[in-house]
CSV table of C-alpha atoms in Angstrom, one decimal:
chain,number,residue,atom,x,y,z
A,2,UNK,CA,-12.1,-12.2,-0.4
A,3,UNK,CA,-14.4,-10.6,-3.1
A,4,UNK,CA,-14.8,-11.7,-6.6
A,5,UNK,CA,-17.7,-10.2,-8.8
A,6,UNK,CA,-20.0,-12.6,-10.6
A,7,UNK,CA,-21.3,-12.4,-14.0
A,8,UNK,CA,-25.1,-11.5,-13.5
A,9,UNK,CA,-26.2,-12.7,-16.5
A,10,UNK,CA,-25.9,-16.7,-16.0
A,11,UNK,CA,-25.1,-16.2,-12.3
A,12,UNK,CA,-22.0,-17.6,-12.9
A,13,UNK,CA,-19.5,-17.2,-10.0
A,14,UNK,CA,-16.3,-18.0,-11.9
A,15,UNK,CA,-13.5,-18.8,-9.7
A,16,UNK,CA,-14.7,-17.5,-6.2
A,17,UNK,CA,-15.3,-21.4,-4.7
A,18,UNK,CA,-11.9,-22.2,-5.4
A,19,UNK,CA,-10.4,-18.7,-4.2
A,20,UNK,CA,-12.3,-19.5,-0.7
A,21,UNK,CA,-11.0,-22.6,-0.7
A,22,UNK,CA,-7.5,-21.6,-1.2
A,23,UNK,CA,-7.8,-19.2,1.6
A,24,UNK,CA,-9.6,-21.7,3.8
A,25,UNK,CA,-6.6,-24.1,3.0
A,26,UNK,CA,-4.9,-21.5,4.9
A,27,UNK,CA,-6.5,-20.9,7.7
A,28,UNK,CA,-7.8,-17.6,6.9
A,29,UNK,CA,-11.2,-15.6,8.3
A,30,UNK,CA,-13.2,-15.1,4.7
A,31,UNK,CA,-15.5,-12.2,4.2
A,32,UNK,CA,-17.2,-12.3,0.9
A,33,UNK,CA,-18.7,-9.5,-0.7
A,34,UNK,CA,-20.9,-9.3,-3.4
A,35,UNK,CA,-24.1,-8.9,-4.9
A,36,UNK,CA,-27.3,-10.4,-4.3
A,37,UNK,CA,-27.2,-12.4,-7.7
A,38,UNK,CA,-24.6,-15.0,-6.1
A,39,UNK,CA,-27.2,-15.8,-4.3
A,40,UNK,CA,-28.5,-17.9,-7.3
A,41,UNK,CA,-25.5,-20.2,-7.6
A,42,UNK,CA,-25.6,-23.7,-5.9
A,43,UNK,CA,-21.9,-22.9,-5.3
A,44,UNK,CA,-22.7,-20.6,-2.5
A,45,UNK,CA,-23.9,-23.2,0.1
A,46,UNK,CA,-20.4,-24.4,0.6
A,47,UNK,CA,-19.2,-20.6,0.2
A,48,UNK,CA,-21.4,-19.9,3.3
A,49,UNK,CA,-20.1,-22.7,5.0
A,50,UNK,CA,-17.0,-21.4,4.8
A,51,UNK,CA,-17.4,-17.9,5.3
A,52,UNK,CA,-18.8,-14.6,6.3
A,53,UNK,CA,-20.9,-13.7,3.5
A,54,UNK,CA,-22.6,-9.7,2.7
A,55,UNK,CA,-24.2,-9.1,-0.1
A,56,UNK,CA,-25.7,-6.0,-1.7
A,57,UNK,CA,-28.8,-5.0,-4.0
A,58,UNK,CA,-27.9,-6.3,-7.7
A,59,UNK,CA,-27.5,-2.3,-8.6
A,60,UNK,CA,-26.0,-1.1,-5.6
A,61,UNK,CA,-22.2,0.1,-6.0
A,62,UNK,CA,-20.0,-3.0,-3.7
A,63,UNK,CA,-16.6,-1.5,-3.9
A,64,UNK,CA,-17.2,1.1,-1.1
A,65,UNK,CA,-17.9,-1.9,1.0
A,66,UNK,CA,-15.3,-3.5,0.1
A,67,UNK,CA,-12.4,-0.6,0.5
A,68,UNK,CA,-14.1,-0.2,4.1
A,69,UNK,CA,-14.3,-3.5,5.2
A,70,UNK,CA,-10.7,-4.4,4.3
A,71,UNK,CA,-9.6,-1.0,6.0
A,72,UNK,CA,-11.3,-1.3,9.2
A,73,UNK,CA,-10.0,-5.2,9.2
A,74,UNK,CA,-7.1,-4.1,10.5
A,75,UNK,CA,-3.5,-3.8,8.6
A,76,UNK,CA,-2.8,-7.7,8.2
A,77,UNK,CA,-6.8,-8.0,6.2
A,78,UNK,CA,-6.1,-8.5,2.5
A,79,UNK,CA,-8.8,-8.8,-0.8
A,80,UNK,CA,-9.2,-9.9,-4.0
A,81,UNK,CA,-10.5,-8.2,-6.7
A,82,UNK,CA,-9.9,-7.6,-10.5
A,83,UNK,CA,-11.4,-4.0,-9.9
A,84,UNK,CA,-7.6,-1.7,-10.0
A,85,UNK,CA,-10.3,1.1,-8.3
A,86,UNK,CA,-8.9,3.7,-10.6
A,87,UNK,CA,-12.6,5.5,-10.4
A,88,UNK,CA,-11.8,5.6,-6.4
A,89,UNK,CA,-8.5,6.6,-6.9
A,90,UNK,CA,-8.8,9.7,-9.4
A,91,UNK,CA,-11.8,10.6,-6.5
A,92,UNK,CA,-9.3,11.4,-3.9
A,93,UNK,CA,-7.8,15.2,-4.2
A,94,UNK,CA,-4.9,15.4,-1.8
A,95,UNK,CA,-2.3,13.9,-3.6
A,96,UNK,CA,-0.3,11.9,-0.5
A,97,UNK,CA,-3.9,11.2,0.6
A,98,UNK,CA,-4.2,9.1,-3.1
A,99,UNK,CA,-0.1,7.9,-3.1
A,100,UNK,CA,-0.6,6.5,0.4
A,101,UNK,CA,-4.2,4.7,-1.1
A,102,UNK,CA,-2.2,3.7,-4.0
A,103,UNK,CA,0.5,1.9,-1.5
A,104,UNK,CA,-2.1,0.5,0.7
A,105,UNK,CA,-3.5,-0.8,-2.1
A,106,UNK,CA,-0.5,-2.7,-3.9
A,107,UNK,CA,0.1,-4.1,-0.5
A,108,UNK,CA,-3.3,-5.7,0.7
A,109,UNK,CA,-4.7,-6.8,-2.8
A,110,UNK,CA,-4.4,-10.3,-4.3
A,111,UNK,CA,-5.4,-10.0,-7.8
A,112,UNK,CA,-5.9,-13.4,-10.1
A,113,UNK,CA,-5.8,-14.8,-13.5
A,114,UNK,CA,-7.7,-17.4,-15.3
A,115,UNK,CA,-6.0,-19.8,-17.8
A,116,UNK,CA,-9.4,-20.0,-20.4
A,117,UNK,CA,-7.9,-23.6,-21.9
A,118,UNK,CA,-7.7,-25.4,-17.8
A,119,UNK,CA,-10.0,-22.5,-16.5
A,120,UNK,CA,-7.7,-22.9,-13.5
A,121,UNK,CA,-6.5,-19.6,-11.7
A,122,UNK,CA,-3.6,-18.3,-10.1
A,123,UNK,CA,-3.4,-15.8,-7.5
A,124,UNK,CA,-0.9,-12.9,-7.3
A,125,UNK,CA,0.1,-12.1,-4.6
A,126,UNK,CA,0.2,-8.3,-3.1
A,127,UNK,CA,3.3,-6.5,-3.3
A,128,UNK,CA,6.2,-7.1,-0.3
A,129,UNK,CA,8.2,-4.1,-1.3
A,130,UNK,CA,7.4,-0.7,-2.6
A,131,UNK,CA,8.2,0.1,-6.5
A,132,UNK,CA,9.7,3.4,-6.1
A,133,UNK,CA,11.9,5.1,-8.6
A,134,UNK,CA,15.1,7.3,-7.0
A,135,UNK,CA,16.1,10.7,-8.3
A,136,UNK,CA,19.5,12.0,-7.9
């Protein structure tokens, strides 16, 4: 699970309630972040109920994040808002990047945030592959 806080009021938005959902289910948690969580009085119970690694305020997090989810075997998923299109556009060989892309829309949970309930919803990542057949 990783969801990026806002380091100006050190808000941490939803990422309690996303643990908790995931906790609810039984799942091993890894959140990753930045330092700056740190500062909330949210992320006692976070560490309570999982892993925790955070990195330096300015230090880019998304490389640990593509690596930890990869190396966490094919049943780890993540959340994130973050589509990784800079990551994406990085990678040359183009069935290097489609196969990225696929890996991607199958491990991710993304989320919303209704601003009147400030509840959130989780989507989930994609079952089957979108793919459009020529003839």
């Amino acid at each position: 699970c990783y969801v990026r806080g806002n380091s100006k009021d050190h808000s941490i938005g939803p990422l309690p309630n996303v643990v908790q959902h995931f906790v609810d289910q039984g799942k091993v948690i890894l959140v990753l972040g930045r330092m700056h969580l740190n500062k909330s009085t949210a992320m006692k119970r976070i560490k309570e109920n999982a892993f925790v690694f955070l990195v330096d305020n300015l230090s880019k997090d998304d490389p640990f994040l593509l690596y930890a989810a990869l190396a966490s075997g094919n049943d780890a998923k993540f959340v994130s808002l973050d589509l990784m299109r800079e990551h994406i556009c990085l990678i040359d060989d183009t069935t290097v990047r489609k196969l990225f892309h696929r890996w991607q829309l199958s491990h991710q949970y993304l989320f919303s945030i209704d601003r009147n309930t400030k509840r959130f919803e989780l989507q989930e990542p994609k079952k089957y592959q979108f793919n459009a057949q020529m003839t």
